[in-house]
Amino acid sequence: MTVTQEAPDSAHQAHFDAAIAADRRIEPRDWMPEGYRKTLVRQVSQHAHSEIIGMQPEGDWIASAPSLRRKAILLAKVQDEAGHGLYLYAAAETLGVDRADLTQRLVDGRQKYSSIFNYPSLTFADVGVIGWLVDGAAICNQVPLCRSSFGPYARAMVRICKEESFHQRQGYELLMRMMEGTEGQRAMVQDAVDRWWWPSLMMFGPPDDESPNTARSMAWGIKRNTNDELRQKFVDMTVPQADKLGVTLPDPELVWNDERGHYDFGDPDWNEFKQVVSGAGPCNAERIARRRAAHEKGAWVREAAAAHARKHNTEEAAV
Ligand SMILES: [Fe+2]
Ligand SMILES: [Fe+2]
């Protein structure tokens, strides 16, 4: 046992508080309050689950992408999301949890993932709108997390954000091309924007006055901005892009406010958000059923890998 482990909790706490105050990173071997560890396990594992479940709505379109170029882009993007999930499960494991257990909690419905992935992707325009709006919202959320106080999470975010900006651009470029196309293609883009706009705003979570954990997460440096701040940033960033694209965002209250220097906008339907988060969204059951089936189908691979590792270890021990 090291000296630091023997120190009383108050000394550990003081050391931890000083590190947070000085904006130093907390690393896995450092002492941390149990609440900090639990909050991170919840946030990082939900984030990992979101990346993995998030492969489904777009993955549905890989087989029917309209050209080889679009197929190659979409395939690369969906594979990136799998990679993001793996970085994040690895970051969560540094907090003393087991990835197999986290996956079990997801497929049993005991852990959540982002509400956005419980909406269906109905046309190929949805692929573009998901890249533009959903990955765009993810960037707003994730860029400040590159400065999160927990080292492994912050470092995973740096790598992830680089790929997210490609995701956002490929979506926007696809929509630009569709808007230069036929009347029917432009209508498909507008329809997809109408369906994804409000769920994208919900990605930032409930309003600040209904988000009891935000203040603590910000004091710990896990989060750097409140939900409402990030939502505003996303709206301000997206409105000029929508204008350039030539689509209308489906919010009659959306208007520039000179005094505030920001856009004013309407409230998402928070009852719908609560329903989707509690499991009653349009695709919750389908998403989890597919994840569970994929997990069960992969059981033989995990068993074979474990058997191979055991054999390898025995051979090494015998040398
Ligand atoms: Fe991602
Ligand atoms: Fe992405």
PDB file of C-alpha atoms and ligand atoms in Angstrom:
ATOM      1  CA  MET A   1       0.000   0.000   0.000  1.00  0.00           C
ATOM      2  CA  THR A   2       1.369   3.414  -0.915  1.00  0.00           C
ATOM      3  CA  VAL A   3       1.618   6.376   1.412  1.00  0.00           C
ATOM      4  CA  THR A   4      -1.119   8.239  -0.410  1.00  0.00           C
ATOM      5  CA  GLN A   5      -3.565   5.369   0.046  1.00  0.00           C
ATOM      6  CA  GLU A   6      -2.966   5.489   3.816  1.00  0.00           C
ATOM      7  CA  ALA A   7      -3.587   9.215   4.100  1.00  0.00           C
ATOM      8  CA  PRO A   8      -6.953  10.185   5.590  1.00  0.00           C
ATOM      9  CA  ASP A   9      -9.764  10.974   3.175  1.00  0.00           C
ATOM     10  CA  SER A  10      -9.612  14.680   4.011  1.00  0.00           C
ATOM     11  CA  ALA A  11      -5.986  14.840   2.775  1.00  0.00           C
ATOM     12  CA  HIS A  12      -6.954  12.988  -0.412  1.00  0.00           C
ATOM     13  CA  GLN A  13      -9.894  15.297  -0.874  1.00  0.00           C
ATOM     14  CA  ALA A  14      -7.708  18.390  -0.437  1.00  0.00           C
ATOM     15  CA  HIS A  15      -5.241  17.041  -2.988  1.00  0.00           C
ATOM     16  CA  PHE A  16      -8.054  16.281  -5.453  1.00  0.00           C
ATOM     17  CA  ASP A  17      -9.673  19.703  -4.915  1.00  0.00           C
ATOM     18  CA  ALA A  18      -6.324  21.437  -5.517  1.00  0.00           C
ATOM     19  CA  ALA A  19      -5.844  19.508  -8.772  1.00  0.00           C
ATOM     20  CA  ILE A  20      -9.331  20.500  -9.982  1.00  0.00           C
ATOM     21  CA  ALA A  21      -8.805  24.139  -8.940  1.00  0.00           C
ATOM     22  CA  ALA A  22      -5.500  24.245 -10.835  1.00  0.00           C
ATOM     23  CA  ASP A  23      -7.175  22.621 -13.861  1.00  0.00           C
ATOM     24  CA  ARG A  24      -4.844  19.612 -13.730  1.00  0.00           C
ATOM     25  CA  ARG A  25      -5.986  16.278 -15.109  1.00  0.00           C
ATOM     26  CA  ILE A  26      -7.132  13.494 -12.800  1.00  0.00           C
ATOM     27  CA  GLU A  27      -5.625  10.176 -13.868  1.00  0.00           C
ATOM     28  CA  PRO A  28      -6.921   6.639 -13.141  1.00  0.00           C
ATOM     29  CA  ARG A  29      -4.407   5.959 -10.332  1.00  0.00           C
ATOM     30  CA  ASP A  30      -5.206   9.222  -8.532  1.00  0.00           C
ATOM     31  CA  TRP A  31      -7.550   9.191  -5.572  1.00  0.00           C
ATOM     32  CA  MET A  32     -10.965  10.538  -6.550  1.00  0.00           C
ATOM     33  CA  PRO A  33     -14.243  10.989  -4.653  1.00  0.00           C
ATOM     34  CA  GLU A  34     -16.665   8.118  -5.208  1.00  0.00           C
ATOM     35  CA  GLY A  35     -19.275  10.515  -6.631  1.00  0.00           C
ATOM     36  CA  TYR A  36     -16.790  11.773  -9.221  1.00  0.00           C
ATOM     37  CA  ARG A  37     -15.945   8.205 -10.261  1.00  0.00           C
ATOM     38  CA  LYS A  38     -19.603   7.182 -10.470  1.00  0.00           C
ATOM     39  CA  THR A  39     -20.568  10.274 -12.465  1.00  0.00           C
ATOM     40  CA  LEU A  40     -17.792   9.565 -14.942  1.00  0.00           C
ATOM     41  CA  VAL A  41     -18.670   5.875 -15.244  1.00  0.00           C
ATOM     42  CA  ARG A  42     -22.231   6.876 -16.044  1.00  0.00           C
ATOM     43  CA  GLN A  43     -21.283   9.612 -18.517  1.00  0.00           C
ATOM     44  CA  VAL A  44     -18.469   7.775 -20.320  1.00  0.00           C
ATOM     45  CA  SER A  45     -20.369   4.497 -20.625  1.00  0.00           C
ATOM     46  CA  GLN A  46     -23.521   6.255 -21.877  1.00  0.00           C
ATOM     47  CA  HIS A  47     -21.346   8.051 -24.373  1.00  0.00           C
ATOM     48  CA  ALA A  48     -19.771   4.757 -25.505  1.00  0.00           C
ATOM     49  CA  HIS A  49     -23.214   3.135 -25.851  1.00  0.00           C
ATOM     50  CA  SER A  50     -24.405   6.126 -27.934  1.00  0.00           C
ATOM     51  CA  GLU A  51     -21.547   5.694 -30.395  1.00  0.00           C
ATOM     52  CA  ILE A  52     -22.314   1.985 -30.816  1.00  0.00           C
ATOM     53  CA  ILE A  53     -26.111   2.301 -31.043  1.00  0.00           C
ATOM     54  CA  GLY A  54     -25.595   5.346 -33.285  1.00  0.00           C
ATOM     55  CA  MET A  55     -24.203   3.060 -35.988  1.00  0.00           C
ATOM     56  CA  GLN A  56     -27.677   1.638 -36.613  1.00  0.00           C
ATOM     57  CA  PRO A  57     -29.726   4.457 -38.216  1.00  0.00           C
ATOM     58  CA  GLU A  58     -27.022   5.180 -40.795  1.00  0.00           C
ATOM     59  CA  GLY A  59     -25.792   1.605 -41.104  1.00  0.00           C
ATOM     60  CA  ASP A  60     -29.230   0.783 -42.518  1.00  0.00           C
ATOM     61  CA  TRP A  61     -28.310   2.803 -45.634  1.00  0.00           C
ATOM     62  CA  ILE A  62     -24.893   1.335 -46.440  1.00  0.00           C
ATOM     63  CA  ALA A  63     -26.294  -1.416 -48.662  1.00  0.00           C
ATOM     64  CA  SER A  64     -28.456   1.010 -50.639  1.00  0.00           C
ATOM     65  CA  ALA A  65     -26.186   4.056 -50.921  1.00  0.00           C
ATOM     66  CA  PRO A  66     -26.754   5.648 -54.344  1.00  0.00           C
ATOM     67  CA  SER A  67     -23.111   5.522 -55.538  1.00  0.00           C
ATOM     68  CA  LEU A  68     -19.801   3.858 -54.747  1.00  0.00           C
ATOM     69  CA  ARG A  69     -18.481   7.195 -53.439  1.00  0.00           C
ATOM     70  CA  ARG A  70     -21.417   7.637 -51.053  1.00  0.00           C
ATOM     71  CA  LYS A  71     -21.102   4.017 -49.916  1.00  0.00           C
ATOM     72  CA  ALA A  72     -17.364   4.412 -49.180  1.00  0.00           C
ATOM     73  CA  ILE A  73     -17.954   7.646 -47.210  1.00  0.00           C
ATOM     74  CA  LEU A  74     -20.825   6.182 -45.205  1.00  0.00           C
ATOM     75  CA  LEU A  75     -18.955   2.962 -44.473  1.00  0.00           C
ATOM     76  CA  ALA A  76     -15.951   4.946 -43.205  1.00  0.00           C
ATOM     77  CA  LYS A  77     -18.195   7.117 -41.053  1.00  0.00           C
ATOM     78  CA  VAL A  78     -20.051   4.214 -39.450  1.00  0.00           C
ATOM     79  CA  GLN A  79     -16.745   2.420 -38.786  1.00  0.00           C
ATOM     80  CA  ASP A  80     -15.446   5.587 -37.101  1.00  0.00           C
ATOM     81  CA  GLU A  81     -18.413   5.444 -34.728  1.00  0.00           C
ATOM     82  CA  ALA A  82     -17.487   1.860 -33.785  1.00  0.00           C
ATOM     83  CA  GLY A  83     -13.961   3.118 -33.051  1.00  0.00           C
ATOM     84  CA  HIS A  84     -15.347   5.925 -30.884  1.00  0.00           C
ATOM     85  CA  GLY A  85     -17.289   3.380 -28.870  1.00  0.00           C
ATOM     86  CA  LEU A  86     -14.138   1.318 -28.331  1.00  0.00           C
ATOM     87  CA  TYR A  87     -12.002   4.306 -27.197  1.00  0.00           C
ATOM     88  CA  LEU A  88     -14.736   5.229 -24.741  1.00  0.00           C
ATOM     89  CA  TYR A  89     -15.227   1.720 -23.331  1.00  0.00           C
ATOM     90  CA  ALA A  90     -11.441   1.649 -22.811  1.00  0.00           C
ATOM     91  CA  ALA A  91     -11.638   5.032 -21.007  1.00  0.00           C
ATOM     92  CA  ALA A  92     -14.498   3.712 -18.831  1.00  0.00           C
ATOM     93  CA  GLU A  93     -12.464   0.600 -17.924  1.00  0.00           C
ATOM     94  CA  THR A  94      -9.737   2.814 -16.393  1.00  0.00           C
ATOM     95  CA  LEU A  95     -12.385   3.690 -13.765  1.00  0.00           C
ATOM     96  CA  GLY A  96     -12.563   0.061 -12.631  1.00  0.00           C
ATOM     97  CA  VAL A  97     -15.595  -1.156 -14.560  1.00  0.00           C
ATOM     98  CA  ASP A  98     -15.726  -4.010 -17.032  1.00  0.00           C
ATOM     99  CA  ARG A  99     -16.758  -3.515 -20.643  1.00  0.00           C
ATOM    100  CA  ALA A 100     -18.647  -6.820 -20.751  1.00  0.00           C
ATOM    101  CA  ASP A 101     -20.680  -5.685 -17.758  1.00  0.00           C
ATOM    102  CA  LEU A 102     -21.396  -2.284 -19.364  1.00  0.00           C
ATOM    103  CA  THR A 103     -22.633  -3.996 -22.539  1.00  0.00           C
ATOM    104  CA  GLN A 104     -24.842  -6.257 -20.443  1.00  0.00           C
ATOM    105  CA  ARG A 105     -26.287  -3.209 -18.686  1.00  0.00           C
ATOM    106  CA  LEU A 106     -27.052  -1.649 -22.079  1.00  0.00           C
ATOM    107  CA  VAL A 107     -28.810  -4.681 -23.558  1.00  0.00           C
ATOM    108  CA  ASP A 108     -30.761  -5.190 -20.309  1.00  0.00           C
ATOM    109  CA  GLY A 109     -31.987  -1.573 -20.549  1.00  0.00           C
ATOM    110  CA  ARG A 110     -30.237  -0.598 -17.288  1.00  0.00           C
ATOM    111  CA  GLN A 111     -28.054   2.041 -18.962  1.00  0.00           C
ATOM    112  CA  LYS A 112     -29.073   4.713 -21.413  1.00  0.00           C
ATOM    113  CA  TYR A 113     -27.707   6.123 -24.637  1.00  0.00           C
ATOM    114  CA  SER A 114     -28.441   9.337 -26.543  1.00  0.00           C
ATOM    115  CA  SER A 115     -32.162   9.827 -27.228  1.00  0.00           C
ATOM    116  CA  ILE A 116     -31.432  10.877 -30.830  1.00  0.00           C
ATOM    117  CA  PHE A 117     -30.754   7.329 -32.025  1.00  0.00           C
ATOM    118  CA  ASN A 118     -34.303   6.259 -31.266  1.00  0.00           C
ATOM    119  CA  TYR A 119     -35.625   8.038 -34.353  1.00  0.00           C
ATOM    120  CA  PRO A 120     -35.862   6.256 -37.717  1.00  0.00           C
ATOM    121  CA  SER A 121     -33.801   7.145 -40.805  1.00  0.00           C
ATOM    122  CA  LEU A 122     -36.460   7.085 -43.519  1.00  0.00           C
ATOM    123  CA  THR A 123     -34.643   8.300 -46.672  1.00  0.00           C
ATOM    124  CA  PHE A 124     -31.073   8.787 -47.873  1.00  0.00           C
ATOM    125  CA  ALA A 125     -31.426  12.511 -47.089  1.00  0.00           C
ATOM    126  CA  ASP A 126     -31.478  11.418 -43.439  1.00  0.00           C
ATOM    127  CA  VAL A 127     -27.856  10.306 -43.823  1.00  0.00           C
ATOM    128  CA  GLY A 128     -26.937  13.880 -44.781  1.00  0.00           C
ATOM    129  CA  VAL A 129     -29.053  15.455 -42.050  1.00  0.00           C
ATOM    130  CA  ILE A 130     -27.689  13.118 -39.371  1.00  0.00           C
ATOM    131  CA  GLY A 131     -24.139  14.109 -40.390  1.00  0.00           C
ATOM    132  CA  TRP A 132     -24.964  17.802 -40.480  1.00  0.00           C
ATOM    133  CA  LEU A 133     -27.196  18.137 -37.395  1.00  0.00           C
ATOM    134  CA  VAL A 134     -26.500  15.109 -35.187  1.00  0.00           C
ATOM    135  CA  ASP A 135     -22.733  15.051 -35.651  1.00  0.00           C
ATOM    136  CA  GLY A 136     -22.816  18.875 -35.551  1.00  0.00           C
ATOM    137  CA  ALA A 137     -24.532  18.753 -32.148  1.00  0.00           C
ATOM    138  CA  ALA A 138     -22.081  16.043 -31.054  1.00  0.00           C
ATOM    139  CA  ILE A 139     -19.190  18.369 -31.941  1.00  0.00           C
ATOM    140  CA  CYS A 140     -20.687  21.199 -29.824  1.00  0.00           C
ATOM    141  CA  ASN A 141     -21.020  18.741 -26.935  1.00  0.00           C
ATOM    142  CA  GLN A 142     -17.659  17.070 -27.346  1.00  0.00           C
ATOM    143  CA  VAL A 143     -15.203  19.883 -28.106  1.00  0.00           C
ATOM    144  CA  PRO A 144     -15.400  21.236 -24.514  1.00  0.00           C
ATOM    145  CA  LEU A 145     -15.004  17.655 -23.230  1.00  0.00           C
ATOM    146  CA  CYS A 146     -11.465  17.631 -24.687  1.00  0.00           C
ATOM    147  CA  ARG A 147     -10.728  19.733 -21.568  1.00  0.00           C
ATOM    148  CA  SER A 148     -12.602  17.395 -19.215  1.00  0.00           C
ATOM    149  CA  SER A 149     -10.809  16.916 -15.894  1.00  0.00           C
ATOM    150  CA  PHE A 150     -10.502  13.135 -16.304  1.00  0.00           C
ATOM    151  CA  GLY A 151      -7.432  12.442 -18.444  1.00  0.00           C
ATOM    152  CA  PRO A 152      -8.491   9.293 -20.357  1.00  0.00           C
ATOM    153  CA  TYR A 153     -11.878  10.814 -21.256  1.00  0.00           C
ATOM    154  CA  ALA A 154     -10.336  14.114 -22.412  1.00  0.00           C
ATOM    155  CA  ARG A 155      -7.728  12.329 -24.549  1.00  0.00           C
ATOM    156  CA  ALA A 156     -10.325  10.051 -26.159  1.00  0.00           C
ATOM    157  CA  MET A 157     -12.339  13.177 -27.020  1.00  0.00           C
ATOM    158  CA  VAL A 158      -9.432  14.795 -28.856  1.00  0.00           C
ATOM    159  CA  ARG A 159      -9.219  11.847 -31.247  1.00  0.00           C
ATOM    160  CA  ILE A 160     -12.979  11.550 -31.589  1.00  0.00           C
ATOM    161  CA  CYS A 161     -13.539  15.248 -32.376  1.00  0.00           C
ATOM    162  CA  LYS A 162     -11.175  15.125 -35.340  1.00  0.00           C
ATOM    163  CA  GLU A 163     -13.335  12.419 -36.894  1.00  0.00           C
ATOM    164  CA  GLU A 164     -16.603  14.111 -35.960  1.00  0.00           C
ATOM    165  CA  SER A 165     -15.722  17.135 -38.053  1.00  0.00           C
ATOM    166  CA  PHE A 166     -15.358  14.855 -41.103  1.00  0.00           C
ATOM    167  CA  HIS A 167     -18.770  13.374 -40.255  1.00  0.00           C
ATOM    168  CA  GLN A 168     -20.388  16.776 -40.126  1.00  0.00           C
ATOM    169  CA  ARG A 169     -18.823  17.899 -43.402  1.00  0.00           C
ATOM    170  CA  GLN A 170     -19.711  14.782 -45.341  1.00  0.00           C
ATOM    171  CA  GLY A 171     -23.333  15.230 -44.243  1.00  0.00           C
ATOM    172  CA  TYR A 172     -23.429  18.878 -45.243  1.00  0.00           C
ATOM    173  CA  GLU A 173     -21.755  18.163 -48.584  1.00  0.00           C
ATOM    174  CA  LEU A 174     -24.286  15.423 -49.351  1.00  0.00           C
ATOM    175  CA  LEU A 175     -27.146  17.847 -48.611  1.00  0.00           C
ATOM    176  CA  MET A 176     -25.563  20.573 -50.788  1.00  0.00           C
ATOM    177  CA  ARG A 177     -25.479  18.128 -53.682  1.00  0.00           C
ATOM    178  CA  MET A 178     -29.081  17.076 -53.119  1.00  0.00           C
ATOM    179  CA  MET A 179     -30.214  20.704 -52.981  1.00  0.00           C
ATOM    180  CA  GLU A 180     -28.633  21.244 -56.419  1.00  0.00           C
ATOM    181  CA  GLY A 181     -30.662  18.279 -57.717  1.00  0.00           C
ATOM    182  CA  THR A 182     -34.346  17.817 -58.510  1.00  0.00           C
ATOM    183  CA  GLU A 183     -37.401  19.271 -56.807  1.00  0.00           C
ATOM    184  CA  GLY A 184     -38.009  15.827 -55.308  1.00  0.00           C
ATOM    185  CA  GLN A 185     -34.515  15.706 -53.817  1.00  0.00           C
ATOM    186  CA  ARG A 186     -34.904  19.168 -52.288  1.00  0.00           C
ATOM    187  CA  ALA A 187     -38.211  18.079 -50.754  1.00  0.00           C
ATOM    188  CA  MET A 188     -36.502  14.997 -49.274  1.00  0.00           C
ATOM    189  CA  VAL A 189     -33.869  17.208 -47.628  1.00  0.00           C
ATOM    190  CA  GLN A 190     -36.487  19.583 -46.188  1.00  0.00           C
ATOM    191  CA  ASP A 191     -38.534  16.656 -44.862  1.00  0.00           C
ATOM    192  CA  ALA A 192     -35.466  15.175 -43.163  1.00  0.00           C
ATOM    193  CA  VAL A 193     -34.588  18.565 -41.624  1.00  0.00           C
ATOM    194  CA  ASP A 194     -38.176  18.892 -40.326  1.00  0.00           C
ATOM    195  CA  ARG A 195     -37.944  15.502 -38.620  1.00  0.00           C
ATOM    196  CA  TRP A 196     -34.425  15.797 -37.140  1.00  0.00           C
ATOM    197  CA  TRP A 197     -34.287  19.449 -36.008  1.00  0.00           C
ATOM    198  CA  TRP A 198     -36.096  19.142 -32.683  1.00  0.00           C
ATOM    199  CA  PRO A 199     -34.554  15.783 -31.672  1.00  0.00           C
ATOM    200  CA  SER A 200     -31.137  17.378 -32.392  1.00  0.00           C
ATOM    201  CA  LEU A 201     -31.871  20.197 -29.928  1.00  0.00           C
ATOM    202  CA  MET A 202     -32.891  17.564 -27.361  1.00  0.00           C
ATOM    203  CA  MET A 203     -29.418  15.969 -27.637  1.00  0.00           C
ATOM    204  CA  PHE A 204     -28.086  18.601 -25.225  1.00  0.00           C
ATOM    205  CA  GLY A 205     -30.332  17.258 -22.476  1.00  0.00           C
ATOM    206  CA  PRO A 206     -33.049  18.939 -20.413  1.00  0.00           C
ATOM    207  CA  PRO A 207     -33.060  22.699 -19.692  1.00  0.00           C
ATOM    208  CA  ASP A 208     -30.559  23.780 -17.027  1.00  0.00           C
ATOM    209  CA  ASP A 209     -33.211  24.281 -14.342  1.00  0.00           C
ATOM    210  CA  GLU A 210     -34.238  20.615 -14.779  1.00  0.00           C
ATOM    211  CA  SER A 211     -30.724  19.211 -14.917  1.00  0.00           C
ATOM    212  CA  PRO A 212     -29.775  18.644 -11.268  1.00  0.00           C
ATOM    213  CA  ASN A 213     -26.365  17.048 -11.943  1.00  0.00           C
ATOM    214  CA  THR A 214     -24.997  19.814 -14.162  1.00  0.00           C
ATOM    215  CA  ALA A 215     -23.677  22.092 -11.382  1.00  0.00           C
ATOM    216  CA  ARG A 216     -21.744  19.256  -9.725  1.00  0.00           C
ATOM    217  CA  SER A 217     -20.324  17.992 -13.027  1.00  0.00           C
ATOM    218  CA  MET A 218     -19.179  21.522 -13.845  1.00  0.00           C
ATOM    219  CA  ALA A 219     -17.618  22.024 -10.405  1.00  0.00           C
ATOM    220  CA  TRP A 220     -15.656  18.802 -10.986  1.00  0.00           C
ATOM    221  CA  GLY A 221     -14.580  19.942 -14.456  1.00  0.00           C
ATOM    222  CA  ILE A 222     -16.253  16.900 -16.053  1.00  0.00           C
ATOM    223  CA  LYS A 223     -18.583  19.206 -17.999  1.00  0.00           C
ATOM    224  CA  ARG A 224     -17.435  22.643 -19.117  1.00  0.00           C
ATOM    225  CA  ASN A 225     -20.736  24.190 -20.279  1.00  0.00           C
ATOM    226  CA  THR A 226     -24.383  23.842 -19.298  1.00  0.00           C
ATOM    227  CA  ASN A 227     -26.945  22.142 -21.558  1.00  0.00           C
ATOM    228  CA  ASP A 228     -28.597  25.459 -22.459  1.00  0.00           C
ATOM    229  CA  GLU A 229     -25.269  27.123 -23.302  1.00  0.00           C
ATOM    230  CA  LEU A 230     -24.374  24.312 -25.680  1.00  0.00           C
ATOM    231  CA  ARG A 231     -27.856  24.297 -27.239  1.00  0.00           C
ATOM    232  CA  GLN A 232     -27.548  28.034 -27.925  1.00  0.00           C
ATOM    233  CA  LYS A 233     -24.107  27.570 -29.447  1.00  0.00           C
ATOM    234  CA  PHE A 234     -25.477  24.869 -31.743  1.00  0.00           C
ATOM    235  CA  VAL A 235     -28.412  27.008 -32.896  1.00  0.00           C
ATOM    236  CA  ASP A 236     -26.144  30.010 -33.544  1.00  0.00           C
ATOM    237  CA  MET A 237     -23.777  27.845 -35.562  1.00  0.00           C
ATOM    238  CA  THR A 238     -26.476  26.039 -37.543  1.00  0.00           C
ATOM    239  CA  VAL A 239     -28.864  28.814 -38.652  1.00  0.00           C
ATOM    240  CA  PRO A 240     -26.408  30.393 -41.165  1.00  0.00           C
ATOM    241  CA  GLN A 241     -25.615  26.908 -42.499  1.00  0.00           C
ATOM    242  CA  ALA A 242     -29.343  26.258 -43.037  1.00  0.00           C
ATOM    243  CA  ASP A 243     -29.660  29.568 -44.910  1.00  0.00           C
ATOM    244  CA  LYS A 244     -26.739  28.705 -47.166  1.00  0.00           C
ATOM    245  CA  LEU A 245     -28.223  25.286 -47.815  1.00  0.00           C
ATOM    246  CA  GLY A 246     -31.625  26.768 -48.640  1.00  0.00           C
ATOM    247  CA  VAL A 247     -33.695  24.845 -46.090  1.00  0.00           C
ATOM    248  CA  THR A 248     -36.117  26.176 -43.488  1.00  0.00           C
ATOM    249  CA  LEU A 249     -35.658  25.189 -39.854  1.00  0.00           C
ATOM    250  CA  PRO A 250     -39.093  24.192 -38.499  1.00  0.00           C
ATOM    251  CA  ASP A 251     -39.288  26.755 -35.703  1.00  0.00           C
ATOM    252  CA  PRO A 252     -41.501  29.855 -36.127  1.00  0.00           C
ATOM    253  CA  GLU A 253     -39.881  31.427 -33.033  1.00  0.00           C
ATOM    254  CA  LEU A 254     -36.397  31.317 -34.521  1.00  0.00           C
ATOM    255  CA  VAL A 255     -35.198  34.911 -34.862  1.00  0.00           C
ATOM    256  CA  TRP A 256     -31.953  36.861 -34.387  1.00  0.00           C
ATOM    257  CA  ASN A 257     -31.881  38.842 -31.157  1.00  0.00           C
ATOM    258  CA  ASP A 258     -29.604  41.850 -31.562  1.00  0.00           C
ATOM    259  CA  GLU A 259     -29.580  42.649 -27.859  1.00  0.00           C
ATOM    260  CA  ARG A 260     -28.449  39.173 -26.813  1.00  0.00           C
ATOM    261  CA  GLY A 261     -26.216  38.638 -29.842  1.00  0.00           C
ATOM    262  CA  HIS A 262     -27.799  35.191 -30.263  1.00  0.00           C
ATOM    263  CA  TYR A 263     -30.745  33.569 -32.000  1.00  0.00           C
ATOM    264  CA  ASP A 264     -33.936  33.155 -29.982  1.00  0.00           C
ATOM    265  CA  PHE A 265     -35.636  29.822 -30.536  1.00  0.00           C
ATOM    266  CA  GLY A 266     -38.618  27.775 -29.398  1.00  0.00           C
ATOM    267  CA  ASP A 267     -38.759  24.982 -26.837  1.00  0.00           C
ATOM    268  CA  PRO A 268     -38.453  21.379 -27.945  1.00  0.00           C
ATOM    269  CA  ASP A 269     -41.286  19.087 -26.826  1.00  0.00           C
ATOM    270  CA  TRP A 270     -39.795  18.003 -23.498  1.00  0.00           C
ATOM    271  CA  ASN A 271     -42.586  15.463 -22.948  1.00  0.00           C
ATOM    272  CA  GLU A 272     -41.514  13.693 -26.111  1.00  0.00           C
ATOM    273  CA  PHE A 273     -37.909  13.796 -24.838  1.00  0.00           C
ATOM    274  CA  LYS A 274     -38.917  12.209 -21.529  1.00  0.00           C
ATOM    275  CA  GLN A 275     -40.848   9.494 -23.340  1.00  0.00           C
ATOM    276  CA  VAL A 276     -37.934   8.655 -25.646  1.00  0.00           C
ATOM    277  CA  VAL A 277     -35.436   8.639 -22.768  1.00  0.00           C
ATOM    278  CA  SER A 278     -37.697   6.342 -20.758  1.00  0.00           C
ATOM    279  CA  GLY A 279     -37.774   3.802 -23.592  1.00  0.00           C
ATOM    280  CA  ALA A 280     -40.965   4.689 -25.479  1.00  0.00           C
ATOM    281  CA  GLY A 281     -39.422   6.382 -28.535  1.00  0.00           C
ATOM    282  CA  PRO A 282     -40.150   5.211 -32.090  1.00  0.00           C
ATOM    283  CA  CYS A 283     -37.129   2.855 -32.323  1.00  0.00           C
ATOM    284  CA  ASN A 284     -35.975   2.097 -28.732  1.00  0.00           C
ATOM    285  CA  ALA A 285     -37.064  -1.545 -28.781  1.00  0.00           C
ATOM    286  CA  GLU A 286     -35.640  -2.164 -32.263  1.00  0.00           C
ATOM    287  CA  ARG A 287     -32.255  -0.596 -31.425  1.00  0.00           C
ATOM    288  CA  ILE A 288     -31.783  -2.652 -28.274  1.00  0.00           C
ATOM    289  CA  ALA A 289     -33.056  -5.871 -29.888  1.00  0.00           C
ATOM    290  CA  ARG A 290     -30.486  -5.503 -32.682  1.00  0.00           C
ATOM    291  CA  ARG A 291     -27.674  -4.701 -30.264  1.00  0.00           C
ATOM    292  CA  ARG A 292     -28.602  -7.717 -28.135  1.00  0.00           C
ATOM    293  CA  ALA A 293     -28.755 -10.013 -31.189  1.00  0.00           C
ATOM    294  CA  ALA A 294     -25.344  -8.779 -32.419  1.00  0.00           C
ATOM    295  CA  HIS A 295     -23.880  -9.309 -28.947  1.00  0.00           C
ATOM    296  CA  GLU A 296     -25.253 -12.851 -28.738  1.00  0.00           C
ATOM    297  CA  LYS A 297     -24.060 -13.669 -32.255  1.00  0.00           C
ATOM    298  CA  GLY A 298     -20.559 -12.553 -31.283  1.00  0.00           C
ATOM    299  CA  ALA A 299     -20.369 -14.829 -28.220  1.00  0.00           C
ATOM    300  CA  TRP A 300     -18.313 -17.471 -30.068  1.00  0.00           C
ATOM    301  CA  VAL A 301     -15.755 -14.849 -31.112  1.00  0.00           C
ATOM    302  CA  ARG A 302     -15.275 -13.709 -27.507  1.00  0.00           C
ATOM    303  CA  GLU A 303     -15.017 -17.327 -26.310  1.00  0.00           C
ATOM    304  CA  ALA A 304     -12.473 -18.166 -29.029  1.00  0.00           C
ATOM    305  CA  ALA A 305     -10.409 -15.055 -28.217  1.00  0.00           C
ATOM    306  CA  ALA A 306     -10.446 -15.907 -24.496  1.00  0.00           C
ATOM    307  CA  ALA A 307      -9.420 -19.540 -25.237  1.00  0.00           C
ATOM    308  CA  HIS A 308      -6.605 -18.304 -27.481  1.00  0.00           C
ATOM    309  CA  ALA A 309      -5.383 -15.897 -24.784  1.00  0.00           C
ATOM    310  CA  ARG A 310      -5.446 -18.693 -22.151  1.00  0.00           C
ATOM    311  CA  LYS A 311      -3.469 -21.007 -24.425  1.00  0.00           C
ATOM    312  CA  HIS A 312      -0.969 -18.283 -25.201  1.00  0.00           C
ATOM    313  CA  ASN A 313      -0.513 -17.501 -21.484  1.00  0.00           C
ATOM    314  CA  THR A 314      -0.010 -21.207 -20.617  1.00  0.00           C
ATOM    315  CA  GLU A 315       2.599 -21.578 -23.374  1.00  0.00           C
ATOM    316  CA  GLU A 316       4.412 -18.461 -22.143  1.00  0.00           C
ATOM    317  CA  ALA A 317       4.364 -19.694 -18.575  1.00  0.00           C
ATOM    318  CA  ALA A 318       5.850 -23.032 -19.700  1.00  0.00           C
ATOM    319  CA  VAL A 319       8.834 -21.363 -21.423  1.00  0.00           C
TER     320      VAL A 319
HETATM  321 FE    FE B   1     -18.870   9.485 -32.884  1.00  0.00          FE
HETATM  322 FE    FE B   2     -19.901  10.965 -35.704  1.00  0.00          FE
END
